[in-house]
mmCIF file of C-alpha atoms in Angstrom:
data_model
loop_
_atom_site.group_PDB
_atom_site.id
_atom_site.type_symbol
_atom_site.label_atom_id
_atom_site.label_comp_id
_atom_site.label_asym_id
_atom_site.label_seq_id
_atom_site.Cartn_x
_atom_site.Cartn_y
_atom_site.Cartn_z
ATOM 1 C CA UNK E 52 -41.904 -63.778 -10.369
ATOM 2 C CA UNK E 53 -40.873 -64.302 -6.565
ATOM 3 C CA UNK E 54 -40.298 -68.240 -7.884
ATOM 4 C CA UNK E 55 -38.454 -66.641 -11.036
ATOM 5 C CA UNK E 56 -36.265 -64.505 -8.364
ATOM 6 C CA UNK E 57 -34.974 -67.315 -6.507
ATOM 7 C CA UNK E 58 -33.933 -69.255 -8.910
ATOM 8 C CA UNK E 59 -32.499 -66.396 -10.732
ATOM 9 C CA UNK E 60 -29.934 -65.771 -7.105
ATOM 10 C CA UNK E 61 -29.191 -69.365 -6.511
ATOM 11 C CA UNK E 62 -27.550 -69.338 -10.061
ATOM 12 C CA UNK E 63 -25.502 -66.550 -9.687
ATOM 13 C CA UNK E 64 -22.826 -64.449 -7.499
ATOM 14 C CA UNK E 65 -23.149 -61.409 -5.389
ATOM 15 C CA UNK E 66 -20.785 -58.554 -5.949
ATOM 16 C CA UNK E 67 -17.996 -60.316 -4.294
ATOM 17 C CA UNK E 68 -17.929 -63.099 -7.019
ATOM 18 C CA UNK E 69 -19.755 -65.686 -3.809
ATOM 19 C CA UNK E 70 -22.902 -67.773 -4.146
ATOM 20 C CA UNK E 71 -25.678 -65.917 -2.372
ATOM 21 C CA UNK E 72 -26.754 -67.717 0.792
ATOM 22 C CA UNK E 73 -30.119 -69.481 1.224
ATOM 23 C CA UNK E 74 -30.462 -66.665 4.208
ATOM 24 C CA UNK E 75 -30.526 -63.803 1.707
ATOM 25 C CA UNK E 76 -32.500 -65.059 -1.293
ATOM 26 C CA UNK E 77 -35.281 -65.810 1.492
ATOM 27 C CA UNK E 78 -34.588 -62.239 2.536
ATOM 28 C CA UNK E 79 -35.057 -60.723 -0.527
ATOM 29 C CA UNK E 80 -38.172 -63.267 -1.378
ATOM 30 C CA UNK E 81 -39.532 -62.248 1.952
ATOM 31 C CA UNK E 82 -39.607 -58.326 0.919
ATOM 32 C CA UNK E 83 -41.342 -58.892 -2.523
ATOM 33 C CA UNK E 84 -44.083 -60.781 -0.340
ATOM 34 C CA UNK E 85 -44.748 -57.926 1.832
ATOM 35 C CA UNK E 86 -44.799 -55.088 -1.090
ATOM 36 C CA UNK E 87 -47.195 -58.329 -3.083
ATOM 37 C CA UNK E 88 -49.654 -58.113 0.407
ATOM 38 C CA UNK E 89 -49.450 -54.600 0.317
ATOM 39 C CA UNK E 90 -50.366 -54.105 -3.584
ATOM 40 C CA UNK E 91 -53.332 -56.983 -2.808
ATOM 41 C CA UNK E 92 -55.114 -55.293 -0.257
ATOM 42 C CA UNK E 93 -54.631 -51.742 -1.831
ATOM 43 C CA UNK E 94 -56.396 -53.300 -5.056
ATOM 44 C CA UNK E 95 -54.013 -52.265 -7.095
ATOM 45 C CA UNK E 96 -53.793 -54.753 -10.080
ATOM 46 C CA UNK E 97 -51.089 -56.370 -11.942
ATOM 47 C CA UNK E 98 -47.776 -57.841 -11.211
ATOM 48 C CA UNK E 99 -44.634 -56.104 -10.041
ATOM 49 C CA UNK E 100 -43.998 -54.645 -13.565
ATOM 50 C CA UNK E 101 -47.156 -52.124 -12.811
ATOM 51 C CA UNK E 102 -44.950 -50.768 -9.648
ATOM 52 C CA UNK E 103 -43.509 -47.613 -9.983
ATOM 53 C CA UNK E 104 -41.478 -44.701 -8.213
ATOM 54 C CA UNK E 105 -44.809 -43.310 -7.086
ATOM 55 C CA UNK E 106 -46.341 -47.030 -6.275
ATOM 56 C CA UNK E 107 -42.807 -47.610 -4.097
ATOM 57 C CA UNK E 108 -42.848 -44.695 -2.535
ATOM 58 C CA UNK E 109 -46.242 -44.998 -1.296
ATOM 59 C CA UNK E 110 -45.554 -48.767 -0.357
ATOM 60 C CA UNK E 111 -42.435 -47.588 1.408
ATOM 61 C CA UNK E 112 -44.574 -44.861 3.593
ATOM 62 C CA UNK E 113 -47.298 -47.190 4.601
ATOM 63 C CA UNK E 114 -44.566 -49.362 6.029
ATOM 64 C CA UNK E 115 -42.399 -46.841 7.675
ATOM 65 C CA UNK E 116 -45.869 -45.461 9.515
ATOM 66 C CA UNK E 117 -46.840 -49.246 9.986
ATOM 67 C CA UNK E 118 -43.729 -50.727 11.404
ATOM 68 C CA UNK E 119 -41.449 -48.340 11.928
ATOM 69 C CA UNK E 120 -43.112 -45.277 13.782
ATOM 70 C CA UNK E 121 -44.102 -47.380 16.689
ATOM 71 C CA UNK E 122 -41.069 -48.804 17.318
ATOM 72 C CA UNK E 123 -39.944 -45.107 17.589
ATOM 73 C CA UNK E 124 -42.718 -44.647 20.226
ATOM 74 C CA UNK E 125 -42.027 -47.602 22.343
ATOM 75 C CA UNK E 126 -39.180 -45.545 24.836
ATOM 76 C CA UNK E 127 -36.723 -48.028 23.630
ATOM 77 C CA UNK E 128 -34.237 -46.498 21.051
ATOM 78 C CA UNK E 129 -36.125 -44.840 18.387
ATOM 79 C CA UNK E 130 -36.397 -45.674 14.042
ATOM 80 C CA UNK E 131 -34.966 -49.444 14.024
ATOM 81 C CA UNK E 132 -34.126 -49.100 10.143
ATOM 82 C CA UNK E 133 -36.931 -51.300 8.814
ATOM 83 C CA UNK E 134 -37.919 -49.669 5.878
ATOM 84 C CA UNK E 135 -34.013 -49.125 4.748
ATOM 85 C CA UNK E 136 -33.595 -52.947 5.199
ATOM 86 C CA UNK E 137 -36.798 -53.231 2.921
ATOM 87 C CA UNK E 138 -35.182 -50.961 0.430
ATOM 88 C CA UNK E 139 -32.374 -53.109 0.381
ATOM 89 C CA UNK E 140 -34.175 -56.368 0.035
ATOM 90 C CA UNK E 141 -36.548 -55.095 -2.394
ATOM 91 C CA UNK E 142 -33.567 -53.487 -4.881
ATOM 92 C CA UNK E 143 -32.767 -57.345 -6.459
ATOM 93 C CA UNK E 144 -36.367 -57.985 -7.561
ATOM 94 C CA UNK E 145 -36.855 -54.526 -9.439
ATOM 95 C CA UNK E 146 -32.776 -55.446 -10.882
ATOM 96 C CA UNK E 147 -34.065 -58.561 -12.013
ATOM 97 C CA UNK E 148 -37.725 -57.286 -13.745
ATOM 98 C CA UNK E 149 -34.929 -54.869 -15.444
ATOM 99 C CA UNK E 150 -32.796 -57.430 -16.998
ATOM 100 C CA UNK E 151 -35.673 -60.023 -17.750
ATOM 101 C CA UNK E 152 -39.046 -57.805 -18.490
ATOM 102 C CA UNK E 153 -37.724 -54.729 -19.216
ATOM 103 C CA UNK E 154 -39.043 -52.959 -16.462
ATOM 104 C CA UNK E 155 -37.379 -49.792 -15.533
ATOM 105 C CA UNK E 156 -36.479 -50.083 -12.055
ATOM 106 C CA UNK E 157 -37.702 -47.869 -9.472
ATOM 107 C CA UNK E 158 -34.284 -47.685 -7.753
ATOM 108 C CA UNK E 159 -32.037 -45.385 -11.094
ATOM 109 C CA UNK E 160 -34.696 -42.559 -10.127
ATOM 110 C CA UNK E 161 -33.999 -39.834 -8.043
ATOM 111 C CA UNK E 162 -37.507 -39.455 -6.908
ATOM 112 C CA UNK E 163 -37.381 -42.417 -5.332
ATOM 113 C CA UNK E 164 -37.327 -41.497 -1.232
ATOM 114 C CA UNK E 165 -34.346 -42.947 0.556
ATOM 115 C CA UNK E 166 -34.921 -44.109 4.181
ATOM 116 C CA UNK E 167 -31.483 -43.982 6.149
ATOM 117 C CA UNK E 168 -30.517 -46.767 8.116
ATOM 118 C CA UNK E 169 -30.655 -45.999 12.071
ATOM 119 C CA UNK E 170 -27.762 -44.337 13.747
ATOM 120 C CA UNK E 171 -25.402 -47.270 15.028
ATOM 121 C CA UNK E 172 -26.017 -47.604 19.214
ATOM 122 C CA UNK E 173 -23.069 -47.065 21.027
ATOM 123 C CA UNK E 174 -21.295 -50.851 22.205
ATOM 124 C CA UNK E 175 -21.457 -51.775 25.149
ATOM 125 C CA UNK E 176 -18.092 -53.550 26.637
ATOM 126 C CA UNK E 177 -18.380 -56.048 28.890
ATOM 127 C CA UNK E 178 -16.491 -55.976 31.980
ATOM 128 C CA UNK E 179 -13.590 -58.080 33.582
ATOM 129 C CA UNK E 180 -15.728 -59.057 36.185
ATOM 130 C CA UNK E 181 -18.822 -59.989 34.241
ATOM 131 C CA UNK E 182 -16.870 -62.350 32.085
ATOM 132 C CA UNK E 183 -15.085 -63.926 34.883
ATOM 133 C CA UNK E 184 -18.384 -64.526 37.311
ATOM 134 C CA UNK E 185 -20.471 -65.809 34.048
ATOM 135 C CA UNK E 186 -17.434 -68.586 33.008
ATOM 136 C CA UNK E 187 -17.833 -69.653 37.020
ATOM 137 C CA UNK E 188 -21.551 -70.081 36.451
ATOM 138 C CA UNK E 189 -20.457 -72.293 34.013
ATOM 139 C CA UNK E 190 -18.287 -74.497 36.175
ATOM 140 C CA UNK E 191 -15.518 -72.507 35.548
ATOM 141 C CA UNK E 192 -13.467 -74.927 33.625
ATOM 142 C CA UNK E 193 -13.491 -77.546 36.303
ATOM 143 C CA UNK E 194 -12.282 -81.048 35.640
ATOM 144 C CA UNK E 195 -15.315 -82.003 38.498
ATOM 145 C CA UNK E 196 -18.049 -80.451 36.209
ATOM 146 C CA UNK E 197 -18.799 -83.131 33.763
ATOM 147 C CA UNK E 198 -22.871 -82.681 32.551
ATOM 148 C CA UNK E 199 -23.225 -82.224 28.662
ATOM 149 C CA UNK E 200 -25.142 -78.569 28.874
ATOM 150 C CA UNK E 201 -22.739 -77.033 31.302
ATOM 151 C CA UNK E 202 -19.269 -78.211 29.956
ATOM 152 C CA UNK E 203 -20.680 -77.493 26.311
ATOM 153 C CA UNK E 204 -21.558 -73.653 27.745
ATOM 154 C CA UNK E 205 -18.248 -73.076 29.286
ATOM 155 C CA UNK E 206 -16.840 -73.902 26.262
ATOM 156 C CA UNK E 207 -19.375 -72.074 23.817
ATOM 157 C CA UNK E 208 -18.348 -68.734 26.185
ATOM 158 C CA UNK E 209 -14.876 -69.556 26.243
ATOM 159 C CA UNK E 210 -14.729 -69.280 22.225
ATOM 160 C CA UNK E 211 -16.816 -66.349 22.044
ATOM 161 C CA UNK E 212 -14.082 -64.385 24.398
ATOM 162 C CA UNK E 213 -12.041 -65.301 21.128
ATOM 163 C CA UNK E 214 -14.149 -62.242 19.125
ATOM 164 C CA UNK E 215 -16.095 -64.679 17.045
ATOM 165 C CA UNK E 216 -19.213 -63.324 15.367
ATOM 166 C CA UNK E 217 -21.973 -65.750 16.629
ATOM 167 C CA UNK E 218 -22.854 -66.997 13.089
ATOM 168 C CA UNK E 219 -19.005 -68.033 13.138
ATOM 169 C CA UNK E 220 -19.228 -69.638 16.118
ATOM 170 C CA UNK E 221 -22.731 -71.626 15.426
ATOM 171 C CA UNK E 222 -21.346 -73.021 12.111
ATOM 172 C CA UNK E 223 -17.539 -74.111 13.435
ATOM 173 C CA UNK E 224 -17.286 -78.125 12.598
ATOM 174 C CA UNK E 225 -15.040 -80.437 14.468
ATOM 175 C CA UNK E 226 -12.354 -80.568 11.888
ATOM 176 C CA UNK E 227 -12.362 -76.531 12.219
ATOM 177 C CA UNK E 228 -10.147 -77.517 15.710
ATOM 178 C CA UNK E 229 -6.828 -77.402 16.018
ATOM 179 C CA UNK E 230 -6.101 -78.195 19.502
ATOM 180 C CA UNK E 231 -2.963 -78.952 18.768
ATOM 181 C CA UNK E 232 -2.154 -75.868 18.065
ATOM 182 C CA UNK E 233 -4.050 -73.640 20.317
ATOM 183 C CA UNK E 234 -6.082 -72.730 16.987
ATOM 184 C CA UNK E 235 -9.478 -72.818 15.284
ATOM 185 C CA UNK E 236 -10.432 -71.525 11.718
ATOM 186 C CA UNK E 237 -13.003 -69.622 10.754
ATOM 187 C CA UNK E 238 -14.417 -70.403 7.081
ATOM 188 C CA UNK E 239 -16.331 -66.806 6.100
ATOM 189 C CA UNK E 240 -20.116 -66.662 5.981
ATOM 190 C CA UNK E 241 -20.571 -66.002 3.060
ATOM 191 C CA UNK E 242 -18.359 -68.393 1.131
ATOM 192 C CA UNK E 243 -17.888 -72.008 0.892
ATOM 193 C CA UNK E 244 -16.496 -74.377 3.376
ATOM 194 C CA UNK E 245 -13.575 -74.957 0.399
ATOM 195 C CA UNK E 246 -12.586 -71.446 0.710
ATOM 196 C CA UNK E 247 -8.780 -70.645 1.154
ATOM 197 C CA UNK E 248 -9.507 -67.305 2.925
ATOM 198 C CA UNK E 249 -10.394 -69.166 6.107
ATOM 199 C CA UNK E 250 -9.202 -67.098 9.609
ATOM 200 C CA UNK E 251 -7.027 -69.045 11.550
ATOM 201 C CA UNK E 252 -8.140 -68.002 15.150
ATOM 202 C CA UNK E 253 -5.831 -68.051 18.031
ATOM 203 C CA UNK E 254 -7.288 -69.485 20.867
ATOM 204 C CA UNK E 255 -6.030 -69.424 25.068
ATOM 205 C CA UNK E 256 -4.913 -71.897 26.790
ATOM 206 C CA UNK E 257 -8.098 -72.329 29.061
ATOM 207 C CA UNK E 258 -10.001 -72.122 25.617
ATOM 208 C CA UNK E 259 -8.186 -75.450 24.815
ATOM 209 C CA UNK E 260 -8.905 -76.636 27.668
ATOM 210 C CA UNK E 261 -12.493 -76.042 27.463
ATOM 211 C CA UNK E 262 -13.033 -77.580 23.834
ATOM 212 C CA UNK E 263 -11.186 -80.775 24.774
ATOM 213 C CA UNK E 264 -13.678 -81.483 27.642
ATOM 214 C CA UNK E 265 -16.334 -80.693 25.563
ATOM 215 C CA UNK E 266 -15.441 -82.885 22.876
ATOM 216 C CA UNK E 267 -15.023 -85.761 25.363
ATOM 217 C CA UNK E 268 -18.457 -85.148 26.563
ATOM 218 C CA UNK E 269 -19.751 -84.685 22.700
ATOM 219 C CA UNK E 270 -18.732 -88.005 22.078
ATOM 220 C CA UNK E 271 -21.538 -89.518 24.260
ATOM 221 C CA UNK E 272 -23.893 -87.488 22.306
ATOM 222 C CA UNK E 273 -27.224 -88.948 20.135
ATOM 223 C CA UNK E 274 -25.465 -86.643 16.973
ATOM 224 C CA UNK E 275 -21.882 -87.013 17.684
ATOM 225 C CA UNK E 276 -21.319 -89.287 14.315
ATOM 226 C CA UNK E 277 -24.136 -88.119 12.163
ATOM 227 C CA UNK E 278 -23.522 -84.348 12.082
ATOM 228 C CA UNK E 279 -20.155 -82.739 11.586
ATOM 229 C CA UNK E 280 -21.525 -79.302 13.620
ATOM 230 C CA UNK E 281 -19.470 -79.246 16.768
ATOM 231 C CA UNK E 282 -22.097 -77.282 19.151
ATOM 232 C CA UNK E 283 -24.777 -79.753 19.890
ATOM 233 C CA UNK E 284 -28.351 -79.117 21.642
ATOM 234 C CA UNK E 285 -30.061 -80.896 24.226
ATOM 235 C CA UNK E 286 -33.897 -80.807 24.128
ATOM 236 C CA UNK E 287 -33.562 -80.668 20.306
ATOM 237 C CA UNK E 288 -31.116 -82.854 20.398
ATOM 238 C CA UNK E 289 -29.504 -81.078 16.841
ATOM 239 C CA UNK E 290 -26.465 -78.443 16.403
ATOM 240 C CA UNK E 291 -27.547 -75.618 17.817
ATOM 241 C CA UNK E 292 -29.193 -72.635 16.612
ATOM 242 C CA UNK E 293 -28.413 -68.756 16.956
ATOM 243 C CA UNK E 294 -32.018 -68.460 19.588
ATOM 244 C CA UNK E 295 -30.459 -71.099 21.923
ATOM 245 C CA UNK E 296 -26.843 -69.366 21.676
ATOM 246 C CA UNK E 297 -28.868 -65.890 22.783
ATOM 247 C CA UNK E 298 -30.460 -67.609 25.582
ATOM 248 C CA UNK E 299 -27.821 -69.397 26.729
ATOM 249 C CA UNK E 300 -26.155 -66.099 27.408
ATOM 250 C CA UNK E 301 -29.024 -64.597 28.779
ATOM 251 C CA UNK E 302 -29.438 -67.563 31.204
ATOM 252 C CA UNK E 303 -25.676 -67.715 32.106
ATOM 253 C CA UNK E 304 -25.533 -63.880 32.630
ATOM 254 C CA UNK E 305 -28.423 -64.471 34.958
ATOM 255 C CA UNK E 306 -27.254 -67.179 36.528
ATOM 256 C CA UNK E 307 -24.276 -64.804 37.379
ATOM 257 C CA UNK E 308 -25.945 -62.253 39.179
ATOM 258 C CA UNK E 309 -26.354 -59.768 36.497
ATOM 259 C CA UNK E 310 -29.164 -58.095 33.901
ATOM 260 C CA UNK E 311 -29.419 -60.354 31.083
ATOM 261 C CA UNK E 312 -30.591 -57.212 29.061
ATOM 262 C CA UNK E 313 -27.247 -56.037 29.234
ATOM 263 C CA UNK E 314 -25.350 -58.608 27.501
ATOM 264 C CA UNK E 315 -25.573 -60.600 23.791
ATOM 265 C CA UNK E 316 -23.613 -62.591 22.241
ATOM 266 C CA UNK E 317 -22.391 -59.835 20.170
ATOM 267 C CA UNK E 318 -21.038 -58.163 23.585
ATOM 268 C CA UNK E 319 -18.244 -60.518 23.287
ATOM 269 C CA UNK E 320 -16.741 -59.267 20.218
ATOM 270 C CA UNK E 321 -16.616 -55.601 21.680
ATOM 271 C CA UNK E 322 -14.693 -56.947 24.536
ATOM 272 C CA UNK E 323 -11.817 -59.174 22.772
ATOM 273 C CA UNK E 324 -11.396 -55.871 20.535
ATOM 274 C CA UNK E 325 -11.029 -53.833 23.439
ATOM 275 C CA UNK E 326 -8.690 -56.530 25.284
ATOM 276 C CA UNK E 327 -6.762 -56.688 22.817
ATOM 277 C CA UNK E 328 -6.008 -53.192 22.215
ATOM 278 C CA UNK E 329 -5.787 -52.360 25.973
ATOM 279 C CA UNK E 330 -3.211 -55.284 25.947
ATOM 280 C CA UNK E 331 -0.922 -53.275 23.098
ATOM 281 C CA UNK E 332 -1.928 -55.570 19.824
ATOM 282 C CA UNK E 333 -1.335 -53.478 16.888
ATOM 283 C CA UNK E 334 -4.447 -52.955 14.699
ATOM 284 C CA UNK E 335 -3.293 -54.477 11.553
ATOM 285 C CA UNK E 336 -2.982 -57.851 13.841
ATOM 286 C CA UNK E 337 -6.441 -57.274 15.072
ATOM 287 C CA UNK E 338 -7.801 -56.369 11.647
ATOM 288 C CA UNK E 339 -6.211 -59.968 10.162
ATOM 289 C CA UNK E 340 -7.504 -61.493 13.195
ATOM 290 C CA UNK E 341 -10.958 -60.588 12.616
ATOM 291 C CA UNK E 342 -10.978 -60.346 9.233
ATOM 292 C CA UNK E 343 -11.848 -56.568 8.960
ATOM 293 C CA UNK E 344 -10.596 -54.995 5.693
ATOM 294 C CA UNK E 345 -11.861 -51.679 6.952
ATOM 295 C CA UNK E 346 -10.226 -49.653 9.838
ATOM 296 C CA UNK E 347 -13.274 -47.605 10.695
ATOM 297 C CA UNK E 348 -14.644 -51.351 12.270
ATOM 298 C CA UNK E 349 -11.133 -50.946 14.386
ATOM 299 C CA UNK E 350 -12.234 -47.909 15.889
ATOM 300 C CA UNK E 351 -15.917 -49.003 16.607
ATOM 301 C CA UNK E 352 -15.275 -52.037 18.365
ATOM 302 C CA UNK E 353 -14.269 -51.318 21.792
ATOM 303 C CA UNK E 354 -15.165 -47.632 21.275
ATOM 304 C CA UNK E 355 -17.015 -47.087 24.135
ATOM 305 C CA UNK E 356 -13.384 -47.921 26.370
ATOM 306 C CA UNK E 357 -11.010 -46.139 23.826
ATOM 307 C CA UNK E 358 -10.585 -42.745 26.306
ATOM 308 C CA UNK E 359 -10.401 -45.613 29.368
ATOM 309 C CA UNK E 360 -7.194 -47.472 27.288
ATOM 310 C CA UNK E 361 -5.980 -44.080 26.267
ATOM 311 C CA UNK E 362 -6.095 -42.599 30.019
ATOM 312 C CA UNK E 363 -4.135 -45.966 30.910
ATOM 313 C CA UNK E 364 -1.811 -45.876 28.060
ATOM 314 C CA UNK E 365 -0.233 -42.686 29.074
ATOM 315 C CA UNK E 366 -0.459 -43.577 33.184
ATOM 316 C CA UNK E 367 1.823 -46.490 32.205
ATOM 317 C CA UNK E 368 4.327 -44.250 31.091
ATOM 318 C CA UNK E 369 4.811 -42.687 34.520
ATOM 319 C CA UNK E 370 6.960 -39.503 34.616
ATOM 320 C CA UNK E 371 7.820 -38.244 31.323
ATOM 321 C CA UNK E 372 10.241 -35.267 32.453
#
């Protein structure tokens, strides 16, 4: 059935009329494993068409008590949402046994318990200073600095102070570039790379900068004609992955002087929100920018400086009377 699943998603589109990624349908694959482990070693026999709203809900409370419970115990933030993301992943099996077995899904009943998703942390933005010591840990642009790993950082950090998602970042190309320009473009995650609702991304000067160098040094990479992925590893020697974009960051922020606990790669898209809106950028800009089509993501990223921009806004207007 898990077989049946897969092959089911990969011919058809999500809700927003897009192909679903491989990502997901292993996601979704990955939940009707652990409910198929669970149902194994409970003895209870059958395929998925014997589960129902009592069978889920007891599946759902062995893994909330499993999982979830002592990740609340550990001191380190409480529930982490598990189950809920389990839910989720679970609800396109049961949708599927419902159009192809007939098997009323667990998920149209009321009785069915609901586990809410965690509250959302507060962001953290990173400071000024933190940004500007962990670029000179980098080599701070310098035309001297000239080693593959250290120009390809500088540049990787330079492009995340641009408020790219790291996904976005991990999967630009070379032809994404416009140097030219001063831009790059950002084809959405979940869509083709044919799509015509690409972001154009406005990039600083000493961005620019940064990506030329690194292309010059790509060039004299093992991949730099077989793969069209502009961020290349080392060890690996293949485009780089999301673990060695988080440890990059850690290492740089390290390297810096500061906590590398404090700072992910997501911490960069906090701060070019808050820059941004400290520097006066209206939020429709920011919105098209980013490619938010909600304004309650407006007013979460950066939140955690939005009474420090107010407090300056007004300041800047010196006497009023």
């Amino acid at each position: 059935m898990l077989d049946e699943l897969d092959l089911h998603l990969s011919t058809i589109t999500n809700r927003y009329g897009r192909p679903f990624q491989r990502k997901s349908i292993n996601a979704y694959k990955f939940a009707g494993v652990a409910l198929n482990n669970w149902m194994t070693e409970g003895g209870i026999e059958g395929d998925f068409t014997t589960c129902d709203v009592p069978t889920l809900n007891r599946f759902f409370r062995w893994y909330y008590e499993t999982y979830d419970v002592p990740k609340s115990q550990d001191g380190k933030g409480g529930y982490t949402g598990g189950t809920n993301t389990l839910q989720r992943n679970l609800r396109p099996l049961f949708k599927y046994l419902e159009e192809e077995y007939d098997h009323t899904s667990p998920y149209s009943s009321k009785k069915l318990h609901r586990y809410a998703t965690p509250p959302l942390g507060k962001p953290k933005t990173l400071s000024e200073e933190f940004v500007a010591d962990v670029l000179k840990a980098t080599g701070n642009g310098s035309s001297k600095v000239r080693d593959f790993e250290t120009v390809r950082d500088h540049a990787m950090i330079r492009v995340l102070t641009e408020g790219l998602r790291a996904e976005e970042l991990l999967n630009l190309r070379v032809q994404d570039l416009d140097l030219t320009g001063h831009t790059l473009v950002v084809v959405p995650l979940k869509m083709d790379r044919n799509s015509l609702d690409g972001r154009t991304i406005p990039l600083q000067p000493k961005t620019v900068k940064a990506l030329t160098r690194y292309l010059r040094v790509r060039s004299s990479h093992a991949l730099a004609d077989s793969t069209p992925f502009l961020w290349l590893g080392t060890r690996s020697r293949k485009p780089m992955k999301y673990m060695g974009l988080y440890r990059m960051v850690k290492k740089r922020a390290e390297q810096a002087g500061y906590d590398p606990a404090e700072v992910t790669p997501h911490s960069f898209c906090h701060t070019w929100a808050d820059d941004l809106k400290a520097a006066g950028v209206s939020g429709e800009h920011i919105m098209a920018i980013r490619g938010w089509r909600s304004p309650a993501m407006l007013r979460r990223y950066g939140a955690d400086m939005a009474s420090t921009r107010a407090v300056n806004a007004v300041k800047g207007l010196g006497d009023r009377y």
